[in-house]
Amino acid sequence: MRIGILGTGNVARALAAGWSTAGHDVVLGSRSPEERTDVTGAGFTVVGLDAAVADAEVVVNATPGTVSVELLGSVGAAALAGKTLVDVGVGLSDDFTELSHPNSSLGELIQKAFPETPVVKTLCTMDASVMVRPGALEGRSTVFLSGDSAAAKQLTARLLTDLGWSAASQLDLGGIGTARGQEHFALLFIGIAEGLGSHTFNIDVVTLPSGP
Amino acid sequence: MRIGILGTGNVARALAAGWSTAGHDVVLGSRSPEERTDVTGAGFTVVGLDAAVADAEVVVNATPGTVSVELLGSVGAAALAGKTLVDVGVGLSDDFTELSHPNSSLGELIQKAFPETPVVKTLCTMDASVMVRPGALEGRSTVFLSGDSAAAKQLTARLLTDLGWSAASQLDLGGIGTARGQEHFALLFIGIAEGLGSHTFNIDVVTLPSGP
């Protein structure tokens, strides 16, 4: 599949490497691709935002959550129409201390701004290293999906499987309104990271034992 | 230990039963104890808020998060001074759809209002049935603690142990400011509950395997 990842940070690069290894055709999109020689030097393909979207079947938003809607707007609703948009953006202020969209979410704002583009929120509840290597943790953990389009969530689920997320580890929370739950987890994520002294962890949903 | 639990709802009754079973002396506190014949009929002792606090070594806030500060204020800072206050209140609006204290928390507001009373936030990330019976789930899960007083957290940790929470399942997040992470988890809790079709679950923090 052709995947255009908007962003060139840790998350964008980790996902690009993970999906490339799984056999997908991945490019990173940047506002100033010519300046990202550090990223191209590491073996990634970096193009402009428009080009990253134009050639992609799936667009992934890995830009800072505080500027994502503006950056996607510069690409334009027409260019994004009909493509699945996987939003992994963090719902925190730039200094990572406060919710940037309390009682709302970046995922919902993107969906509202681009109604012809089905948006799926996922992967924003964990560190980049865990997104692409869930099997490195000591046990099973959970990745969440939120979105209004069942087809877009199915496509996203396949891409998660390609990163190592088993079907049993994927939990569909419901419509895009549930993205705020994933995003608001960010402050507990930071608290847990402080408590553990590490960002390399995830949460697992533990239920009652299955009946006999 | 003498424990005064403010509130008579599901959470208050579950904790009262759990700590009574563990050998503690527990009363529930209500604004109108004479009207709570349903609760006394179920075998619980219900007294006024003032009496519940006066006799207690530990006070537990299990009142609705939107009215907790006001109710504690009616008891008064002098009556609460020097007692550990374990706050298990939920940081949601009364209809459970929005954060009641976005980018703040009930735990922090209580601590600020009653500076002579060490506050510990805990147990607000799960259903009442799980609070008092973590061993019923299919595997280990995590309970969080937030508070500025190490002594108050140690006392709370012992009370959690009495409910069945092993030391390994208890994670200290840091100061009372980290209570907002626990409280903001509420929306993801609701999303997970919708996804599972059950409130009887908890999250476990899954880390890298320990080194050899």
Coordinates of C-alpha atoms in Angstrom, one line a residue:
Chain A
M1 CA 0.0 0.0 0.0
R2 CA 1.2 3.6 -0.7
I3 CA 1.3 5.4 2.6
G4 CA 2.0 9.1 3.0
I5 CA 3.1 10.1 6.5
L6 CA 2.8 13.8 7.3
G7 CA 5.6 14.7 9.7
T8 CA 9.3 13.8 10.1
G9 CA 9.6 13.4 13.8
N10 CA 10.2 10.3 15.9
V11 CA 6.7 9.0 15.4
A12 CA 6.7 9.6 11.6
R13 CA 10.1 7.9 11.2
A14 CA 9.3 4.9 13.4
L15 CA 6.0 4.3 11.5
A16 CA 7.8 4.7 8.2
A17 CA 10.4 2.2 9.1
G18 CA 7.8 -0.3 10.4
W19 CA 5.5 -0.1 7.4
S20 CA 8.4 -0.2 5.0
T21 CA 9.7 -3.4 6.6
A22 CA 6.2 -4.8 6.2
G23 CA 6.4 -4.2 2.5
H24 CA 4.5 -0.9 2.1
D25 CA 5.6 2.0 -0.1
V26 CA 6.1 4.9 2.4
V27 CA 7.1 8.5 2.1
L28 CA 7.3 11.3 4.7
G29 CA 5.8 14.7 4.0
S30 CA 7.3 17.9 5.2
R31 CA 6.6 21.6 4.7
S32 CA 10.3 22.0 3.8
P33 CA 11.5 18.7 2.5
E34 CA 14.8 20.2 1.1
E35 CA 15.8 21.1 4.7
R36 CA 15.3 17.6 6.1
T37 CA 18.7 16.2 5.0
D38 CA 19.0 14.6 8.5
V39 CA 16.0 12.5 7.7
T40 CA 16.8 11.7 4.1
G41 CA 20.3 10.9 5.2
A42 CA 18.9 8.2 7.5
G43 CA 17.3 6.5 4.4
F44 CA 13.8 8.0 4.4
T45 CA 12.1 9.6 1.4
V46 CA 10.9 13.1 2.2
V47 CA 8.6 15.0 -0.1
G48 CA 6.4 18.0 0.2
L49 CA 3.1 17.7 2.0
D50 CA 1.1 17.9 -1.3
A51 CA 3.1 15.2 -3.0
A52 CA 2.9 12.9 0.1
V53 CA -0.8 13.1 0.0
A54 CA -1.3 13.0 -3.8
D55 CA 0.4 9.6 -4.2
A56 CA -1.0 8.0 -1.1
E57 CA -3.8 5.6 -0.6
V58 CA -3.6 6.2 3.2
V59 CA -2.5 9.5 4.8
V60 CA -1.1 9.4 8.3
N61 CA -1.1 12.5 10.4
A62 CA 2.1 12.6 12.6
T63 CA 2.4 16.3 12.8
P64 CA 2.3 18.2 16.2
G65 CA -1.3 18.2 17.3
T66 CA -1.4 22.0 17.8
V67 CA -0.8 22.6 14.1
S68 CA -2.3 19.6 12.4
V69 CA -5.5 21.1 11.2
E70 CA -3.7 24.1 9.7
L71 CA -1.2 21.8 7.9
L72 CA -3.9 19.6 6.6
G73 CA -5.8 22.7 5.5
S74 CA -2.8 23.8 3.4
V75 CA -3.0 20.5 1.6
G76 CA -6.7 21.0 1.0
A77 CA -9.9 19.1 1.5
A78 CA -10.1 18.2 -2.2
A79 CA -6.7 16.5 -2.2
L80 CA -7.6 14.5 1.0
A81 CA -11.2 13.6 -0.1
G82 CA -11.8 9.8 -0.2
K83 CA -8.5 8.8 1.4
T84 CA -8.4 7.3 4.8
L85 CA -6.6 9.5 7.3
V86 CA -5.0 7.8 10.2
D87 CA -4.4 10.4 12.9
V88 CA -1.8 9.5 15.5
G89 CA -1.3 13.1 16.7
V90 CA -1.0 13.8 20.5
G91 CA -3.6 16.0 22.1
L92 CA -1.2 18.0 24.2
S93 CA 0.1 21.6 24.3
D94 CA 3.6 22.0 22.8
D95 CA 5.2 21.8 26.2
F96 CA 3.4 18.5 26.9
T97 CA 1.9 19.7 30.1
E98 CA -1.8 20.4 29.2
L99 CA -4.5 19.0 27.1
S100 CA -4.6 21.0 23.9
H101 CA -8.3 20.1 23.2
P102 CA -10.0 19.5 26.6
N103 CA -13.4 17.8 26.2
S104 CA -12.8 17.7 22.4
S105 CA -10.0 16.1 20.4
L106 CA -7.7 16.6 17.5
G107 CA -9.3 13.6 15.8
E108 CA -12.8 15.1 16.0
L109 CA -11.5 18.5 14.8
I110 CA -9.8 16.9 11.7
Q111 CA -12.9 14.9 10.9
K112 CA -15.1 18.0 11.2
A113 CA -12.8 20.0 9.0
F114 CA -12.5 17.3 6.3
P115 CA -15.9 15.5 6.2
E116 CA -15.0 13.7 2.9
T117 CA -12.0 12.0 4.5
P118 CA -12.7 9.2 7.0
V119 CA -10.5 9.7 10.0
V120 CA -9.3 7.0 12.4
K121 CA -7.6 7.8 15.6
T122 CA -5.1 5.3 16.9
L123 CA -1.6 4.7 18.4
C124 CA -1.5 8.0 20.3
T125 CA -1.6 6.3 23.7
M126 CA 2.0 5.0 23.6
D127 CA 5.7 5.8 22.7
A128 CA 6.9 5.5 19.1
S129 CA 9.1 2.6 20.0
V130 CA 6.1 0.6 21.3
M131 CA 3.9 1.5 18.3
V132 CA 6.1 -0.5 15.9
R133 CA 7.3 -3.2 18.3
P134 CA 4.5 -4.2 20.7
G135 CA 6.0 -7.7 21.0
A136 CA 9.0 -6.3 22.8
L137 CA 7.0 -5.7 25.9
E138 CA 6.7 -8.4 28.6
G139 CA 3.1 -9.2 27.7
R140 CA 0.1 -8.4 25.5
S141 CA -1.0 -4.8 25.5
T142 CA -3.8 -2.8 23.8
V143 CA -4.1 -0.4 20.9
F144 CA -7.3 1.6 20.5
L145 CA -9.2 2.7 17.3
S146 CA -11.8 5.5 17.1
G147 CA -13.6 6.4 13.9
D148 CA -16.9 6.8 12.2
S149 CA -16.1 4.7 9.1
A150 CA -16.0 0.9 9.5
A151 CA -14.1 0.5 6.2
A152 CA -11.5 3.0 7.3
K153 CA -11.1 1.2 10.7
Q154 CA -10.7 -2.1 8.9
L155 CA -8.0 -0.7 6.7
T156 CA -6.3 0.8 9.8
A157 CA -6.6 -2.5 11.6
R158 CA -4.7 -4.2 8.8
L159 CA -1.9 -1.6 9.0
L160 CA -1.7 -2.2 12.8
T161 CA -1.5 -5.9 12.2
D162 CA 1.5 -5.2 9.9
L163 CA 3.2 -3.5 12.8
G164 CA 2.7 -6.5 15.1
W165 CA -0.6 -5.8 16.7
S166 CA -2.7 -9.0 16.9
A167 CA -6.4 -8.8 16.4
A168 CA -6.9 -9.5 20.1
S169 CA -4.8 -6.5 21.0
Q170 CA -6.9 -4.1 18.9
L171 CA -9.9 -2.5 20.6
D172 CA -12.5 -0.5 18.6
L173 CA -13.9 2.2 21.0
G174 CA -16.6 3.4 18.6
G175 CA -17.0 6.7 16.7
I176 CA -14.5 9.5 16.3
G177 CA -16.0 11.1 19.4
T178 CA -14.1 8.5 21.4
A179 CA -10.8 9.9 20.2
R180 CA -11.0 12.3 23.1
G181 CA -10.6 9.4 25.5
Q182 CA -7.4 8.3 23.7
E183 CA -6.0 11.8 23.6
H184 CA -6.9 12.7 27.2
F185 CA -5.0 9.6 28.3
A186 CA -1.8 11.6 27.5
L187 CA -1.6 13.1 31.0
L188 CA -1.8 9.6 32.7
F189 CA 0.8 8.4 30.2
I190 CA 3.1 11.1 31.4
G191 CA 2.4 10.3 35.0
I192 CA 3.1 6.6 34.5
A193 CA 6.3 7.4 32.6
E194 CA 7.4 9.5 35.5
G195 CA 6.5 6.8 38.0
L196 CA 8.3 4.1 36.0
G197 CA 11.2 6.3 34.8
S198 CA 10.6 5.1 31.3
H199 CA 8.4 5.8 28.3
T200 CA 8.7 2.3 27.0
F201 CA 5.4 0.8 28.2
N202 CA 1.8 0.4 27.2
I203 CA -1.4 -0.4 28.9
D204 CA -3.4 -3.6 28.5
V205 CA -7.1 -3.9 29.1
V206 CA -7.6 -6.7 31.6
T207 CA -11.1 -8.3 31.7
L208 CA -12.8 -11.0 33.6
P209 CA -11.8 -14.5 32.6
S210 CA -13.7 -15.9 29.7
G211 CA -16.5 -18.2 30.7
P212 CA -16.1 -22.0 30.4
Chain B
M1 CA -8.2 1.4 61.5
R2 CA -11.2 3.8 61.8
I3 CA -12.3 4.8 58.3
G4 CA -15.0 7.4 57.5
I5 CA -16.2 7.2 53.9
L6 CA -18.1 10.2 52.7
G7 CA -20.8 9.1 50.4
T8 CA -23.3 6.2 50.2
G9 CA -23.2 5.3 46.6
N10 CA -21.9 2.2 44.9
V11 CA -18.3 3.1 45.4
A12 CA -18.7 4.0 49.1
R13 CA -20.6 0.8 49.8
A14 CA -18.1 -1.4 47.9
L15 CA -15.2 0.1 49.8
A16 CA -17.0 -0.1 53.1
A17 CA -17.7 -3.8 52.6
G18 CA -14.1 -4.4 51.4
W19 CA -12.4 -2.7 54.3
S20 CA -14.8 -4.1 56.9
T21 CA -14.0 -7.6 55.7
A22 CA -10.3 -6.7 56.1
G23 CA -11.0 -5.9 59.8
H24 CA -11.3 -2.1 59.7
D25 CA -14.0 -0.1 61.5
V26 CA -15.9 1.7 58.8
V27 CA -18.8 4.1 58.7
L28 CA -20.4 5.9 55.8
G29 CA -21.1 9.7 56.0
S30 CA -24.2 11.3 54.5
R31 CA -25.7 14.8 54.5
S32 CA -29.0 13.1 55.5
P33 CA -28.2 9.8 57.2
E34 CA -31.7 9.3 58.6
E35 CA -33.0 9.1 55.0
R36 CA -30.6 6.3 53.9
T37 CA -32.6 3.4 55.3
D38 CA -31.8 1.5 52.1
V39 CA -28.1 1.6 53.0
T40 CA -28.5 0.9 56.7
G41 CA -30.9 -1.8 55.8
A42 CA -28.1 -3.4 53.8
G43 CA -26.0 -3.6 57.0
F44 CA -23.9 -0.4 56.7
T45 CA -23.5 2.2 59.4
V46 CA -24.5 5.6 58.1
V47 CA -23.8 8.8 60.2
G48 CA -23.6 12.5 59.4
L49 CA -20.7 13.9 57.5
D50 CA -19.3 15.6 60.7
A51 CA -19.5 12.4 62.8
A52 CA -18.0 10.3 60.0
V53 CA -14.9 12.6 59.9
A54 CA -14.7 13.2 63.7
D55 CA -14.1 9.6 64.6
A56 CA -12.0 8.6 61.6
E57 CA -8.3 8.2 61.3
V58 CA -8.7 8.1 57.5
V59 CA -11.3 10.0 55.5
V60 CA -12.3 8.7 52.1
N61 CA -14.1 11.0 49.6
A62 CA -16.6 9.0 47.6
T63 CA -19.0 11.8 46.9
P64 CA -19.8 13.1 43.4
G65 CA -16.8 15.0 42.1
T66 CA -18.9 18.0 41.2
V67 CA -19.9 18.7 44.8
S68 CA -17.0 17.2 46.8
V69 CA -15.2 20.4 47.6
E70 CA -18.5 22.0 48.9
L71 CA -19.3 19.0 51.0
L72 CA -15.9 18.8 52.5
G73 CA -16.1 22.6 53.2
S74 CA -19.3 22.0 55.2
V75 CA -17.3 19.6 57.4
G76 CA -14.6 22.2 57.7
A77 CA -10.8 22.4 57.4
A78 CA -10.3 22.2 61.2
A79 CA -12.1 18.9 61.5
L80 CA -10.1 17.5 58.5
A81 CA -6.7 18.8 59.6
G82 CA -4.1 16.1 60.1
K83 CA -6.2 13.3 58.7
T84 CA -5.3 11.5 55.5
L85 CA -8.0 12.1 52.9
V86 CA -8.2 9.4 50.2
D87 CA -10.0 10.9 47.3
V88 CA -11.6 8.4 44.9
G89 CA -14.0 10.9 43.3
V90 CA -14.5 10.8 39.5
G91 CA -13.5 14.0 37.6
L92 CA -16.5 14.0 35.3
S93 CA -19.6 16.1 34.8
D94 CA -22.8 14.7 36.4
D95 CA -23.9 13.1 33.2
F96 CA -20.5 11.4 32.8
T97 CA -19.8 12.9 29.3
E98 CA -17.2 15.6 30.0
L99 CA -14.2 16.3 32.2
S100 CA -15.4 18.4 35.2
H101 CA -12.0 19.8 35.8
P102 CA -10.0 19.8 32.5
N103 CA -6.3 20.5 33.0
S104 CA -6.9 20.4 36.7
S105 CA -8.3 17.8 39.0
L106 CA -10.6 17.3 41.9
G107 CA -7.7 15.9 43.9
E108 CA -5.7 19.1 43.4
L109 CA -8.7 21.3 44.2
I110 CA -9.3 19.4 47.5
Q111 CA -5.6 19.6 48.4
K112 CA -5.6 23.3 47.8
A113 CA -8.7 23.9 49.8
F114 CA -7.5 21.8 52.7
P115 CA -3.7 22.3 52.9
E116 CA -3.5 20.8 56.4
T117 CA -5.0 17.5 55.1
P118 CA -2.7 15.3 53.0
V119 CA -4.7 14.1 50.0
V120 CA -4.1 10.9 48.1
K121 CA -5.9 10.3 44.8
T122 CA -6.4 6.6 43.9
L123 CA -8.9 4.0 42.6
C124 CA -10.8 6.4 40.4
T125 CA -9.7 4.6 37.2
M126 CA -11.9 1.6 37.6
D127 CA -15.3 0.3 38.5
A128 CA -16.3 -0.2 42.1
S129 CA -16.4 -4.0 41.7
V130 CA -12.8 -4.0 40.5
M131 CA -11.6 -1.7 43.3
V132 CA -12.4 -4.3 45.9
R133 CA -11.7 -7.5 44.0
P134 CA -8.8 -7.0 41.6
G135 CA -8.0 -10.8 41.8
A136 CA -11.3 -11.5 40.0
L137 CA -9.8 -10.2 36.7
E138 CA -7.9 -12.6 34.4
G139 CA -4.5 -11.1 35.2
R140 CA -2.6 -8.5 37.2
S141 CA -3.7 -4.9 36.7
T142 CA -2.6 -1.5 38.1
V143 CA -3.9 1.0 40.7
F144 CA -2.4 4.4 40.7
L145 CA -1.5 6.8 43.6
S146 CA -1.0 10.6 43.5
G147 CA -0.2 12.7 46.5
D148 CA 2.3 15.1 48.0
S149 CA 2.7 13.3 51.3
A150 CA 4.8 10.1 51.3
A151 CA 3.3 9.1 54.7
A152 CA -0.2 9.5 53.4
K153 CA 0.6 7.5 50.4
Q154 CA 2.1 4.7 52.5
L155 CA -1.0 4.6 54.6
T156 CA -3.2 4.5 51.5
A157 CA -1.0 1.7 50.0
R158 CA -1.7 -0.4 53.1
L159 CA -5.4 0.1 52.7
L160 CA -5.1 -0.9 49.0
T161 CA -3.2 -4.0 50.0
D162 CA -6.1 -4.8 52.3
L163 CA -8.4 -4.7 49.3
G164 CA -6.2 -7.2 47.4
W165 CA -3.8 -4.9 45.5
S166 CA -0.3 -6.4 45.7
A167 CA 2.7 -4.1 46.0
A168 CA 3.6 -4.8 42.4
S169 CA 0.2 -3.7 41.2
Q170 CA 0.4 -0.2 42.9
L171 CA 2.1 2.6 41.0
D172 CA 3.0 5.9 42.6
L173 CA 2.7 8.6 39.9
G174 CA 4.1 11.4 42.1
G175 CA 2.6 14.5 43.5
I176 CA -1.1 15.5 43.7
G177 CA -0.7 17.2 40.3
T178 CA -0.6 13.8 38.7
A179 CA -4.2 13.2 39.9
R180 CA -5.3 14.9 36.7
G181 CA -3.9 12.0 34.7
Q182 CA -6.0 9.6 36.7
E183 CA -9.1 11.7 36.5
H184 CA -8.7 12.5 32.8
F185 CA -8.5 8.7 32.1
A186 CA -12.3 8.7 32.7
L187 CA -13.2 9.3 29.1
L188 CA -11.0 6.5 27.9
F189 CA -12.5 4.3 30.6
I190 CA -16.0 5.0 29.1
G191 CA -14.7 4.3 25.6
I192 CA -13.2 1.0 26.6
A193 CA -16.4 0.1 28.5
E194 CA -18.4 0.8 25.4
G195 CA -16.0 -1.2 23.2
L196 CA -16.1 -4.2 25.6
G197 CA -19.7 -3.9 26.6
S198 CA -18.7 -4.1 30.2
H199 CA -17.4 -1.9 33.1
T200 CA -15.7 -4.8 34.8
F201 CA -12.1 -4.4 33.6
N202 CA -9.0 -2.5 34.5
I203 CA -5.8 -1.5 32.8
D204 CA -2.4 -3.0 33.5
V205 CA 0.9 -1.2 32.8
V206 CA 3.0 -3.5 30.7
T207 CA 6.7 -2.8 30.6
L208 CA 9.8 -4.3 28.9
P209 CA 10.9 -7.6 30.4
S210 CA 13.2 -7.3 33.4
G211 CA 16.9 -7.8 32.5
P212 CA 18.6 -11.0 33.4

